[in-house]
Amino acid sequence: MKIASVIVDVAAKQTDRTFDYLIPEKWADVLQKGMRVIVPFGPRKVQGFVVGLKEHSEFKKLKPIVELLDPYPVLTEELLQLGHWLTEKTLCYAISAFQAMLPAAMKATYDKEVRLLYPEDMSLLHEDVQQYFKQEDAVLLSGVHQDHLSSFYRDIQKGYLEVIYIVKNRARKKTVKGIKPLYAAVQLQQLAEQMPKQAEKQKNVLAFFLKHPGEIALKELCEQLNVTQAPVKALVNKGVLGETNIEVYRQPYDEEAFGKTSAFPLTEEQEQAITPILQTIEEAKHDVFLMYGVTGSGKTEVYLQSIDQVLKEGKEAIVLVPEISLTPQMVKRFKGRFGSKVAVLHSGLSSGEKYDEWRKIQRKEVSVVVGARSAVFAPFQNLGIIIIDEEHETSYKQEETPRYHARDVAIYRGKHHECPVVLGSATPTLESFARAKKGVYKLLTLRKRMNDSALPAVDIVDMREELRGGNRSMFSTLLFEKMQDRLEKGEQIVLLLNKRGHSSFVMCRDCGYVHTCPHCEISLTYHRYNHLLKCHYCGYEQPAAVTCPECNSEHIRYFGTGTQKVEEELTKLLPEASVIRMDVDTTSRKGAHERLLDQFAEQKAQILLGTQMIAKGLDFPNVTLVGVLSADTMLHLPDFRSSEKTFQLLTQVSGRAGRHHLPGEVVIQTYTPEHYSIQLAGQHDFDAFYQQEMMARKMHQYPPFYYVALVTVSHEELTKVVAVTDKIAQFLRQKLSNNTVVLGPVASPIAKVKDRYRYQCMIKYKLEPELIPSLKFILDRYQREMQQQQLSITVDLQPYSMM
Ligand code: ADP
Ligand code: ZN
Ligand code: ZN
């Protein structure tokens, strides 16, 4: 083939199509679809993906491809198709879809290189510039000091310097220095014999290579022979040994730390659940299963044994788990069963480590991948199963372009590979459960916990009563008594502070003034540690006020409760208790999350206090009490899923108690004890919650009865935002059918972020063939303003965040 069709790395409407390039003769045989290339594009060079090969182009005067970045396709035929599907399903550009499927390290970054045009006449240049070219004739613009940039631009404009756009490939393989013999054994033997007596260490090195003729890492060689690098270097200098680079993988996990585990004999319930899965594996058939099983009912064991069958068939498996449950405990369960066949992909890895794990998949060195959302794009070519654990987790929806849901991608791939997709949860989404009830998904149910351990008893405490009774502390009498009891018994306690939504805002008790961010429409959060008020959206901060800026009153009160404040109160009330606090502040450093959990597991502290991040996946045998400090903070968010999310969180956190031999108890503190999501979570009654919530959804026309799409418009000028959103809403009302509801324009729940106003328009529809074309039309129509006037319009089909 002579011509390649390329999608270039310029995310814009005009460039969202293929461009044709000539394939240089030397690559005619090697270039394939799915490879990354570097191509000239205007004055620049950019990265691109080859999506097609052909003999002829309708365009004349094609430019040739500059460079080939991969020796083999990084996107398989299937992933290329999936990319196109994503552009349709999420209204994104093809380049964004392709990039989302690959590790970030493979995304190109660009730099400008500046070169001398008249190297013989340096005096033309500004003094600032001259110093850069004393030793080199090319300089990266990114490496030029701020103060010297204007001199560079002056000389570029005068034509003394030339600018070359370069593409940096960040996907570096890690190598270590290796050593290998340059002679055959016979000659090495002779050389060793000729060496003087003093050169004993060099002789040892040669003797080693007589026994092990291959290459070896320099470090390992020195360790094995217990010598310094000097004798090796000496032999290299003599030309006896040669230096090499050995490619190694960065090892984020210590493989030996995972003890081997073997399959449990399944319980009857597990047996019933796994049988239809195994059958689809055997028949190589696609089906979607919803495995609905209470926490601790043995879902993971069913996953493990299904995967085992897939591996026996010589196929591969993808397991998705939410980012926050991707704990070492979780990894251990998979590595313990399948050893080095498992690759792990999560955000805690460096971009180099992620790239290495990805390459193991690509080179077929592993056959199971356990990872967060984007692992659904793992480049396996012979998939036998895709599992999504905790399928209700909102983190499976990507909240930036491409706005895809991992479940949809999994089902797409499952169809392509003719393999089952298993969704597991103790609290499935209403969407999935409704599909299972209709028979679209196959429902598998695990009702019993392992060892028949009972679900913990739940007490719901009305905090309004507590206040009336004179208890102004953040702990109800009941919770406090139970905490004292556990501390005495030497058992452990988990306390959840549900902070999403409200955080500790600051209010004047006299006039009601609340400190808000001047750039974003949200209240500032008080940070006790450095006495600052911070905006959690834009990072704005100011010192905490002592008096009210409105009325000068000194009655400033810190509302809502941060984990720090709870910790302080704990140390006051229960000075003997040791507390581990887990929140964004204490877990921001790499590895901190795991370290804190390890400490708690080793019982170095009796109380684990934290935000949502402690609610999931943790399994500590000695935890017998879980306290939820305020259950309602999420209930009042402007989001039609707020009841569902509250129910899920309460159910999850309750599942942390009494997972083993000791029975567990849960205390839920709330200001709205009558709300059904709190009541029914307390009774562990998902089915009743499902019934009730479905009625509410039906009445208000929300999913799963209707689909929802959200258009959000933002701009610095309020009038502009309102005008554009209004036009969009009018246009949609006119284009879409009468059964479709177009709501808005209204200000978004967070009406201003980083000095930009935000308005939205919500569309509720059932069957609406005109929706996608209409939304595309809108994006086209505003294309220029989006580029030139910083107008932003985002379309989210199936939004999970309504803010
Ligand atoms: P889930 O994923 O539903 O929360 P798990 O798979 O983690 O449940 O199972 C809970 C506990 O029971 C785990 O410690 C697991 O090792 C154990 N377990 C699972 N299946 C069996 C079985 N068939 N026999 C004995 N123990 C089991
Ligand atoms: Zn005031
Ligand atoms: Zn802000």
CSV table of N, CA, C and O in Angstrom, one decimal, residues 2-6 19-24 27 37-46 57 59-67:
chain,number,residue,atom,x,y,z
A,2,LYS,N,0.3,2.3,-0.6
A,2,LYS,CA,1.2,3.5,-0.7
A,2,LYS,C,0.7,4.6,0.1
A,2,LYS,O,1.4,5.5,0.5
A,3,ILE,N,-0.6,4.6,0.6
A,3,ILE,CA,-1.2,5.7,1.3
A,3,ILE,C,-1.8,5.3,2.6
A,3,ILE,O,-2.4,4.2,2.7
A,4,ALA,N,-1.5,6.1,3.6
A,4,ALA,CA,-2.1,5.8,4.9
A,4,ALA,C,-3.1,6.9,5.3
A,4,ALA,O,-2.9,8.1,5.1
A,5,SER,N,-4.3,6.5,5.8
A,5,SER,CA,-5.3,7.4,6.3
A,5,SER,C,-5.0,7.6,7.8
A,5,SER,O,-5.0,6.6,8.5
A,6,VAL,N,-4.8,8.8,8.2
A,6,VAL,CA,-4.4,9.1,9.6
A,6,VAL,C,-5.3,10.0,10.3
A,6,VAL,O,-5.8,11.0,9.8
A,19,PHE,N,-6.7,12.1,7.4
A,19,PHE,CA,-5.9,12.8,6.4
A,19,PHE,C,-5.0,11.8,5.7
A,19,PHE,O,-4.5,10.9,6.4
A,20,ASP,N,-4.8,12.0,4.4
A,20,ASP,CA,-3.9,11.0,3.7
A,20,ASP,C,-2.5,11.4,3.7
A,20,ASP,O,-2.1,12.6,3.5
A,21,TYR,N,-1.6,10.4,3.9
A,21,TYR,CA,-0.2,10.6,3.8
A,21,TYR,C,0.5,9.5,3.0
A,21,TYR,O,0.0,8.4,2.9
A,22,LEU,N,1.6,9.9,2.4
A,22,LEU,CA,2.4,8.9,1.6
A,22,LEU,C,3.1,8.0,2.6
A,22,LEU,O,3.7,8.5,3.6
A,23,ILE,N,3.2,6.8,2.3
A,23,ILE,CA,4.0,5.8,3.1
A,23,ILE,C,5.4,5.7,2.4
A,23,ILE,O,5.5,5.3,1.3
A,24,PRO,N,6.4,6.2,3.1
A,24,PRO,CA,7.8,6.1,2.5
A,24,PRO,C,8.1,4.6,2.2
A,24,PRO,O,7.7,3.7,2.9
A,27,TRP,N,9.0,1.8,4.7
A,27,TRP,CA,8.0,1.3,5.6
A,27,TRP,C,6.8,0.6,4.9
A,27,TRP,O,5.9,0.2,5.6
A,37,VAL,N,2.0,7.2,14.3
A,37,VAL,CA,3.0,7.7,13.4
A,37,VAL,C,3.2,9.2,13.7
A,37,VAL,O,2.3,9.8,14.5
A,38,ILE,N,4.2,9.8,13.2
A,38,ILE,CA,4.3,11.3,13.3
A,38,ILE,C,4.2,11.8,11.9
A,38,ILE,O,4.8,11.3,11.0
A,39,VAL,N,3.3,12.8,11.7
A,39,VAL,CA,3.1,13.3,10.4
A,39,VAL,C,3.2,14.9,10.4
A,39,VAL,O,2.9,15.5,11.4
A,40,PRO,N,3.6,15.5,9.3
A,40,PRO,CA,3.6,16.9,9.2
A,40,PRO,C,2.1,17.4,9.1
A,40,PRO,O,1.3,16.8,8.5
A,41,PHE,N,1.8,18.5,9.9
A,41,PHE,CA,0.5,19.0,9.9
A,41,PHE,C,0.6,20.5,9.9
A,41,PHE,O,0.9,21.1,11.0
A,42,GLY,N,0.4,21.2,8.8
A,42,GLY,CA,0.7,22.6,8.8
A,42,GLY,C,2.2,22.8,9.1
A,42,GLY,O,3.0,22.1,8.6
A,43,PRO,N,2.5,23.8,9.9
A,43,PRO,CA,3.9,24.1,10.3
A,43,PRO,C,4.4,23.0,11.3
A,43,PRO,O,5.6,23.0,11.6
A,44,ARG,N,3.5,22.3,11.8
A,44,ARG,CA,3.9,21.4,12.9
A,44,ARG,C,4.1,20.0,12.5
A,44,ARG,O,3.8,19.6,11.4
A,45,LYS,N,4.6,19.2,13.5
A,45,LYS,CA,4.5,17.8,13.3
A,45,LYS,C,3.6,17.3,14.5
A,45,LYS,O,3.8,17.7,15.6
A,46,VAL,N,2.8,16.3,14.2
A,46,VAL,CA,1.9,15.8,15.2
A,46,VAL,C,1.9,14.3,15.2
A,46,VAL,O,2.2,13.7,14.2
A,57,SER,N,-5.3,8.0,-3.5
A,57,SER,CA,-6.0,9.1,-2.7
A,57,SER,C,-6.6,10.1,-3.7
A,57,SER,O,-6.0,10.3,-4.7
A,59,PHE,N,-6.6,13.1,-3.1
A,59,PHE,CA,-5.8,14.3,-3.0
A,59,PHE,C,-4.5,14.2,-3.7
A,59,PHE,O,-3.9,13.1,-3.7
A,60,LYS,N,-4.1,15.3,-4.3
A,60,LYS,CA,-2.8,15.3,-4.9
A,60,LYS,C,-1.7,15.9,-3.9
A,60,LYS,O,-2.1,16.4,-2.9
A,61,LYS,N,-0.5,15.8,-4.2
A,61,LYS,CA,0.6,16.4,-3.4
A,61,LYS,C,0.5,16.0,-1.9
A,61,LYS,O,0.3,16.8,-1.0
A,62,LEU,N,0.6,14.7,-1.7
A,62,LEU,CA,0.5,14.3,-0.3
A,62,LEU,C,1.9,14.4,0.3
A,62,LEU,O,2.9,14.2,-0.3
A,63,LYS,N,1.9,14.7,1.6
A,63,LYS,CA,3.2,14.7,2.3
A,63,LYS,C,3.5,13.3,2.9
A,63,LYS,O,2.5,12.5,3.2
A,64,PRO,N,4.7,13.0,3.0
A,64,PRO,CA,5.0,11.6,3.6
A,64,PRO,C,5.0,11.6,5.1
A,64,PRO,O,5.2,12.6,5.8
A,65,ILE,N,4.8,10.4,5.6
A,65,ILE,CA,4.8,10.2,7.1
A,65,ILE,C,6.3,10.4,7.5
A,65,ILE,O,7.2,10.0,6.8
A,66,VAL,N,6.5,11.0,8.6
A,66,VAL,CA,7.8,11.4,9.1
A,66,VAL,C,8.5,10.2,9.8
A,66,VAL,O,9.6,9.9,9.7
A,67,GLU,N,7.6,9.7,10.7
A,67,GLU,CA,8.2,8.7,11.6
A,67,GLU,C,7.2,7.6,12.0
A,67,GLU,O,6.0,7.9,12.1
